[in-house]
Amino acid sequence: MTRIRKPKSKRKSMHCGKTSLARAAALVLLLSLLVLNGCAKSPWTSVLEGEQRTGLEAAFADFIDSQNQCTPSWDAEVAIAWTSAVRNYSFDAYCRMLEPSYLRVIVSNPLGQPLKIIGINGTTYQAIDTVQRSTVTGSLRSWAVRHDLPLNLVHGRWLDWLGGRSSAAAEQIGEIRLDSEHRGAWFNIYVADTETLEEYILFDRENGKIVERILIDEHGQVFATLEYLEWQEVDGCLYPVTLVIGELPLGGRAELRFSDIRQSSFEAADFNIYSPRGFSRTWLP
């Protein structure tokens, strides 16, 4: 693995780093975020300025505006497949989502009986394990610490990542660079002096889609990449059908395939989880 050299620029540079297998395991469980080990070479080339930059900024703003016309919530079935040199497994789940950071996941057995239910509302984490007859409730920050995850993950827009969307404001765009494989242009998105995860988005201007994104943790290391391979149009809005996370430790690769995607009208209360009677309870501070 090589580190991408920091360019001489006033804007933030793009670079890769290492992360842990423990992080990957925790994120597979939550269906959303998985980590990558690093990258072999820089995926971008020269910095764009002038009319080229202005044109791309305008196209990206139009892309964000078009997505804002879609409903802020949706749900779908999802199949998760994980492969690596040491372990392969797969499972199915139902997921319910509401922008900016509401997520509910139900993992079931082949008979449709729920095994684990997870709820996140941007600040609180809740989980029910029906096999162990136990529940865990607490702050999302405590959950991140418990699983050795970046604390700025708590402030991330999870639904942007899962839905192949972006809610970045114009002033949050740093460098814009051409992709080394001619797939579009990379946008550096960051918010100065905040705990928000920095990210790099590969935007395909011609097709009006996000192709890939790289998330950077608070230490400036690559925390995760997400690659959107297939899309589906639902009521005039685009949703990713296949989301692949690769280059994981030990040759790991995760693939999320969404089906039966539906625009919905969920509210915040639809993401609450209540502990069943007789289950043990654990509270995270």
Steps between C-alpha positions, in 0.01 A plus 500: 500500500628846419400834644385770263739794515348822624486755218616856550161661525306716740217249487493165674688215336386144430672203661451142615569314824434189703212394718410196703313179433296563816354812343400304192321236706299760692387676184402182319261436788340840442470448122627839425863581535800277443869579504774471246863426553652757270563578136785412268509826305337838488157481332518863388727723292520875450309770686233679298466876506323771305215413263551124541451524874207741471321270255543196723383689809185602312435143382550366853260761641239396241549137607439590866192705408354209304541269799335754730182452297483138618344387827738508800410144600497160334517132587623184332605141540876447498723196453848523652783276379844504665800311365859489624797269525385376842121521503201521266142564603179668389167607643182684403341797671237767472614863531304820556663841450421867560734791434726616641601212728206280598551130434316186606625154405333165562711189443287187468551126464388311186153461653462877533535504879696805626838421655633851554337842479714815488381859517699823458366854507822699464567524874375173655579136430252222583529126439291195583642147480209256502727196528683630807181671625694818563487869412765773480414869511723805520659790322635446152827652619536230768422235240777638277751493789397145592570377145817705445335709228577863410309735726417724206300209357232614745458825308499343154207505260444124486217524250718689252740207510240226467291685244781622274405859577672818613380793706823700476474877481705692244733638769584144612664411168880503509713372216345357185724258312461286189469125549805303387275251316287767330185412697424859600637744756583469872351758737667553837217567749584628847368727773773697677521485880230234542492130586338408170671229294691638205424325172597482135224446247551374145227671297404388148377823345384339178261258675425712805605238756748444779729215402709461814583672827786485750447588867785640711511471879615758755861380466508564125487128418270325255211360701274361226429499129166438334458418132159524333478252212131481410210741531122482481253776427200509735235766433755714317767468771821296483595249770807272512425133445854368548747648748843336519773551757830337404873491578424396857750322727575137415353542153162595642218622280144598590209535262161649585218435253178695556163385365135600528606863548209724596465872563337539840365759742662394827530733798752508782270301729504210253861430597448451873568153641341380822652228717278189528391390845743254660807600295819602680601862452840667457536879506787681331584836664 
